[in-house]
Amino acid sequence: MIVTFATQCDYCRSSIVSGQKWVREKIYDSALNGRDPSYHRYHAEPFAGQEGSCWEKHEMERESARMTVFAA
Ligand SMILES: [Zn+2]
């Protein structure tokens, strides 16, 4: 198990520094029965020049992974 003290964004892999907003997503893992839950962390605000934050991009990727596109 790797313990990191710096908070790291799971999307862009860079650290979340003091003053930046971030969100956390609980990881549901049945293997962790009864143990402390773990979290993914993401930047909540977009970087300068970018349209979406790491969190929004992560959400979009998850949504599109859930979608099934049919063609008539
Ligand atoms: Zn990030």
CSV table of N, CA and C and ligand atoms in Angstrom, one decimal:
chain,number,residue,atom,x,y,z
A,1,MET,N,0.8,-1.2,0.0
A,1,MET,CA,0.0,0.0,0.0
A,1,MET,C,0.9,1.2,0.0
A,2,ILE,N,0.5,2.1,-0.9
A,2,ILE,CA,1.3,3.4,-1.0
A,2,ILE,C,0.6,4.5,-0.2
A,3,VAL,N,1.3,5.1,0.7
A,3,VAL,CA,0.7,6.2,1.4
A,3,VAL,C,1.3,7.5,0.9
A,4,THR,N,0.4,8.4,0.4
A,4,THR,CA,0.9,9.7,0.0
A,4,THR,C,0.3,10.7,0.9
A,5,PHE,N,1.1,11.7,1.2
A,5,PHE,CA,0.6,12.7,2.1
A,5,PHE,C,0.1,13.9,1.3
A,6,ALA,N,0.7,14.1,0.2
A,6,ALA,CA,0.3,15.2,-0.7
A,6,ALA,C,-1.0,14.7,-1.4
A,7,THR,N,-2.0,15.6,-1.5
A,7,THR,CA,-3.2,15.2,-2.2
A,7,THR,C,-2.9,15.3,-3.7
A,8,GLN,N,-3.3,14.2,-4.4
A,8,GLN,CA,-3.0,14.1,-5.8
A,8,GLN,C,-4.3,14.0,-6.6
A,9,CYS,N,-4.4,14.7,-7.7
A,9,CYS,CA,-5.6,14.6,-8.6
A,9,CYS,C,-5.5,13.2,-9.4
A,10,ASP,N,-6.5,12.5,-9.4
A,10,ASP,CA,-6.5,11.2,-10.1
A,10,ASP,C,-6.7,11.3,-11.6
A,11,TYR,N,-7.0,12.5,-12.0
A,11,TYR,CA,-7.2,12.7,-13.5
A,11,TYR,C,-5.9,13.2,-14.1
A,12,CYS,N,-5.4,14.3,-13.6
A,12,CYS,CA,-4.2,14.8,-14.3
A,12,CYS,C,-2.9,14.4,-13.6
A,13,ARG,N,-3.0,13.7,-12.5
A,13,ARG,CA,-1.9,13.2,-11.8
A,13,ARG,C,-1.0,14.2,-11.2
A,14,SER,N,-1.4,15.5,-11.1
A,14,SER,CA,-0.6,16.5,-10.5
A,14,SER,C,-1.2,16.7,-9.1
A,15,SER,N,-0.4,17.3,-8.3
A,15,SER,CA,-0.9,17.5,-6.9
A,15,SER,C,-1.8,18.6,-6.8
A,16,ILE,N,-2.7,18.5,-5.8
A,16,ILE,CA,-3.6,19.5,-5.5
A,16,ILE,C,-3.0,20.4,-4.4
A,17,VAL,N,-2.7,21.6,-4.7
A,17,VAL,CA,-2.0,22.4,-3.7
A,17,VAL,C,-3.0,23.2,-2.9
A,18,SER,N,-2.5,23.7,-1.8
A,18,SER,CA,-3.3,24.5,-0.9
A,18,SER,C,-4.0,25.7,-1.6
A,19,GLY,N,-5.2,25.9,-1.4
A,19,GLY,CA,-6.0,27.0,-2.1
A,19,GLY,C,-6.8,26.6,-3.3
A,20,GLN,N,-6.4,25.4,-3.9
A,20,GLN,CA,-7.2,24.9,-5.0
A,20,GLN,C,-8.4,24.1,-4.5
A,21,LYS,N,-9.5,24.3,-5.3
A,21,LYS,CA,-10.7,23.5,-4.9
A,21,LYS,C,-10.6,22.1,-5.5
A,22,TRP,N,-11.1,21.2,-4.8
A,22,TRP,CA,-11.1,19.8,-5.3
A,22,TRP,C,-12.3,19.0,-4.8
A,23,VAL,N,-12.6,18.0,-5.4
A,23,VAL,CA,-13.8,17.1,-5.0
A,23,VAL,C,-13.2,15.7,-4.8
A,24,ARG,N,-14.0,15.0,-4.0
A,24,ARG,CA,-13.5,13.6,-3.8
A,24,ARG,C,-14.7,12.7,-4.2
A,25,GLU,N,-14.3,11.5,-4.6
A,25,GLU,CA,-15.3,10.5,-5.1
A,25,GLU,C,-15.0,9.3,-4.3
A,26,LYS,N,-16.0,8.8,-3.6
A,26,LYS,CA,-15.8,7.6,-2.8
A,26,LYS,C,-15.6,6.3,-3.7
A,27,ILE,N,-14.6,5.5,-3.4
A,27,ILE,CA,-14.4,4.3,-4.2
A,27,ILE,C,-15.1,3.2,-3.5
A,28,TYR,N,-16.0,2.6,-4.2
A,28,TYR,CA,-16.7,1.4,-3.6
A,28,TYR,C,-16.0,0.2,-4.1
A,29,ASP,N,-15.5,-0.5,-3.1
A,29,ASP,CA,-14.7,-1.7,-3.4
A,29,ASP,C,-15.2,-2.8,-2.4
A,30,SER,N,-15.8,-3.8,-2.9
A,30,SER,CA,-16.3,-4.9,-2.0
A,30,SER,C,-15.1,-5.6,-1.3
A,31,ALA,N,-14.0,-5.4,-1.8
A,31,ALA,CA,-12.8,-6.1,-1.2
A,31,ALA,C,-12.4,-5.3,0.1
A,32,LEU,N,-12.9,-4.1,0.3
A,32,LEU,CA,-12.6,-3.3,1.4
A,32,LEU,C,-13.6,-3.4,2.5
A,33,ASN,N,-14.3,-4.5,2.6
A,33,ASN,CA,-15.4,-4.7,3.6
A,33,ASN,C,-14.9,-4.3,5.0
A,34,GLY,N,-15.7,-3.3,5.5
A,34,GLY,CA,-15.5,-3.0,6.9
A,34,GLY,C,-14.3,-2.1,7.1
A,35,ARG,N,-13.5,-1.8,6.0
A,35,ARG,CA,-12.4,-0.9,6.2
A,35,ARG,C,-12.7,0.5,5.9
A,36,ASP,N,-11.8,1.4,6.2
A,36,ASP,CA,-12.1,2.8,5.8
A,36,ASP,C,-12.2,3.0,4.3
A,37,PRO,N,-13.2,3.7,3.9
A,37,PRO,CA,-13.3,3.9,2.5
A,37,PRO,C,-12.1,4.8,1.9
A,38,SER,N,-11.9,4.6,0.7
A,38,SER,CA,-10.8,5.4,0.1
A,38,SER,C,-11.5,6.3,-1.0
A,39,TYR,N,-10.8,7.3,-1.4
A,39,TYR,CA,-11.4,8.3,-2.3
A,39,TYR,C,-10.4,8.6,-3.4
A,40,HIS,N,-11.1,8.9,-4.5
A,40,HIS,CA,-10.4,9.6,-5.6
A,40,HIS,C,-10.6,11.1,-5.5
A,41,ARG,N,-9.5,11.8,-5.8
A,41,ARG,CA,-9.6,13.3,-5.7
A,41,ARG,C,-9.4,13.9,-7.1
A,42,TYR,N,-10.1,15.0,-7.3
A,42,TYR,CA,-10.0,15.7,-8.6
A,42,TYR,C,-10.0,17.2,-8.4
A,43,HIS,N,-9.3,17.9,-9.3
A,43,HIS,CA,-9.4,19.3,-9.3
A,43,HIS,C,-10.9,19.7,-9.6
A,44,ALA,N,-11.4,20.7,-8.9
A,44,ALA,CA,-12.8,21.1,-9.1
A,44,ALA,C,-12.9,22.3,-10.0
A,45,GLU,N,-11.8,23.0,-10.2
A,45,GLU,CA,-11.9,24.2,-11.0
A,45,GLU,C,-10.9,24.0,-12.2
A,46,PRO,N,-11.4,24.4,-13.4
A,46,PRO,CA,-10.5,24.2,-14.6
A,46,PRO,C,-9.2,25.1,-14.5
A,47,PHE,N,-8.2,24.6,-15.1
A,47,PHE,CA,-7.0,25.3,-15.2
A,47,PHE,C,-7.2,26.4,-16.2
A,48,ALA,N,-6.3,27.4,-16.2
A,48,ALA,CA,-6.4,28.5,-17.1
A,48,ALA,C,-6.4,28.0,-18.5
A,49,GLY,N,-7.3,28.5,-19.4
A,49,GLY,CA,-7.3,28.1,-20.8
A,49,GLY,C,-7.9,26.8,-21.1
A,50,GLN,N,-8.5,26.1,-20.0
A,50,GLN,CA,-9.2,24.9,-20.2
A,50,GLN,C,-10.6,25.0,-20.0
A,51,GLU,N,-11.4,24.2,-20.7
A,51,GLU,CA,-12.9,24.3,-20.6
A,51,GLU,C,-13.5,23.7,-19.4
A,52,GLY,N,-12.9,22.6,-19.0
A,52,GLY,CA,-13.5,21.9,-17.9
A,52,GLY,C,-12.5,21.5,-16.9
A,53,SER,N,-13.0,21.3,-15.7
A,53,SER,CA,-12.1,20.9,-14.6
A,53,SER,C,-11.8,19.4,-14.7
A,54,CYS,N,-10.8,18.9,-14.0
A,54,CYS,CA,-10.5,17.5,-14.0
A,54,CYS,C,-11.7,16.7,-13.6
A,55,TRP,N,-12.5,17.2,-12.7
A,55,TRP,CA,-13.7,16.5,-12.2
A,55,TRP,C,-14.7,16.4,-13.3
A,56,GLU,N,-15.0,17.5,-14.0
A,56,GLU,CA,-15.9,17.5,-15.1
A,56,GLU,C,-15.5,16.6,-16.2
A,57,LYS,N,-14.3,16.6,-16.5
A,57,LYS,CA,-13.8,15.7,-17.6
A,57,LYS,C,-13.9,14.2,-17.1
A,58,HIS,N,-13.6,14.0,-15.9
A,58,HIS,CA,-13.8,12.6,-15.4
A,58,HIS,C,-15.2,12.2,-15.4
A,59,GLU,N,-16.1,13.1,-15.1
A,59,GLU,CA,-17.6,12.7,-15.1
A,59,GLU,C,-18.0,12.5,-16.5
A,60,MET,N,-17.5,13.3,-17.5
A,60,MET,CA,-17.9,13.1,-18.9
A,60,MET,C,-17.4,11.8,-19.4
A,61,GLU,N,-16.2,11.4,-19.0
A,61,GLU,CA,-15.7,10.1,-19.4
A,61,GLU,C,-16.5,9.0,-18.9
A,62,ARG,N,-17.0,9.1,-17.6
A,62,ARG,CA,-17.8,8.1,-17.0
A,62,ARG,C,-19.1,8.0,-17.7
A,63,GLU,N,-19.7,9.2,-18.0
A,63,GLU,CA,-21.0,9.2,-18.6
A,63,GLU,C,-20.9,8.5,-20.0
A,64,SER,N,-19.9,8.8,-20.8
A,64,SER,CA,-19.8,8.3,-22.1
A,64,SER,C,-19.5,6.8,-22.0
A,65,ALA,N,-18.8,6.4,-21.0
A,65,ALA,CA,-18.6,4.9,-20.8
A,65,ALA,C,-19.8,4.2,-20.5
A,66,ARG,N,-20.8,4.9,-19.9
A,66,ARG,CA,-22.0,4.2,-19.5
A,66,ARG,C,-23.0,4.2,-20.7
A,67,MET,N,-22.8,5.1,-21.7
A,67,MET,CA,-23.7,5.2,-22.8
A,67,MET,C,-23.5,4.2,-23.8
A,68,THR,N,-24.6,3.7,-24.4
A,68,THR,CA,-24.5,2.8,-25.5
A,68,THR,C,-25.2,3.5,-26.7
A,69,VAL,N,-24.5,3.6,-27.8
A,69,VAL,CA,-25.0,4.4,-28.9
A,69,VAL,C,-25.6,3.4,-29.9
A,70,PHE,N,-26.8,3.6,-30.3
A,70,PHE,CA,-27.5,2.8,-31.3
A,70,PHE,C,-27.6,3.5,-32.6
A,71,ALA,N,-27.5,2.9,-33.7
A,71,ALA,CA,-27.7,3.5,-35.0
A,71,ALA,C,-28.9,2.8,-35.6
A,72,ALA,N,-29.8,3.6,-36.1
A,72,ALA,CA,-31.0,3.1,-36.8
A,72,ALA,C,-30.8,2.9,-38.2
B,1,ZN,ZN,-6.4,17.6,-12.0
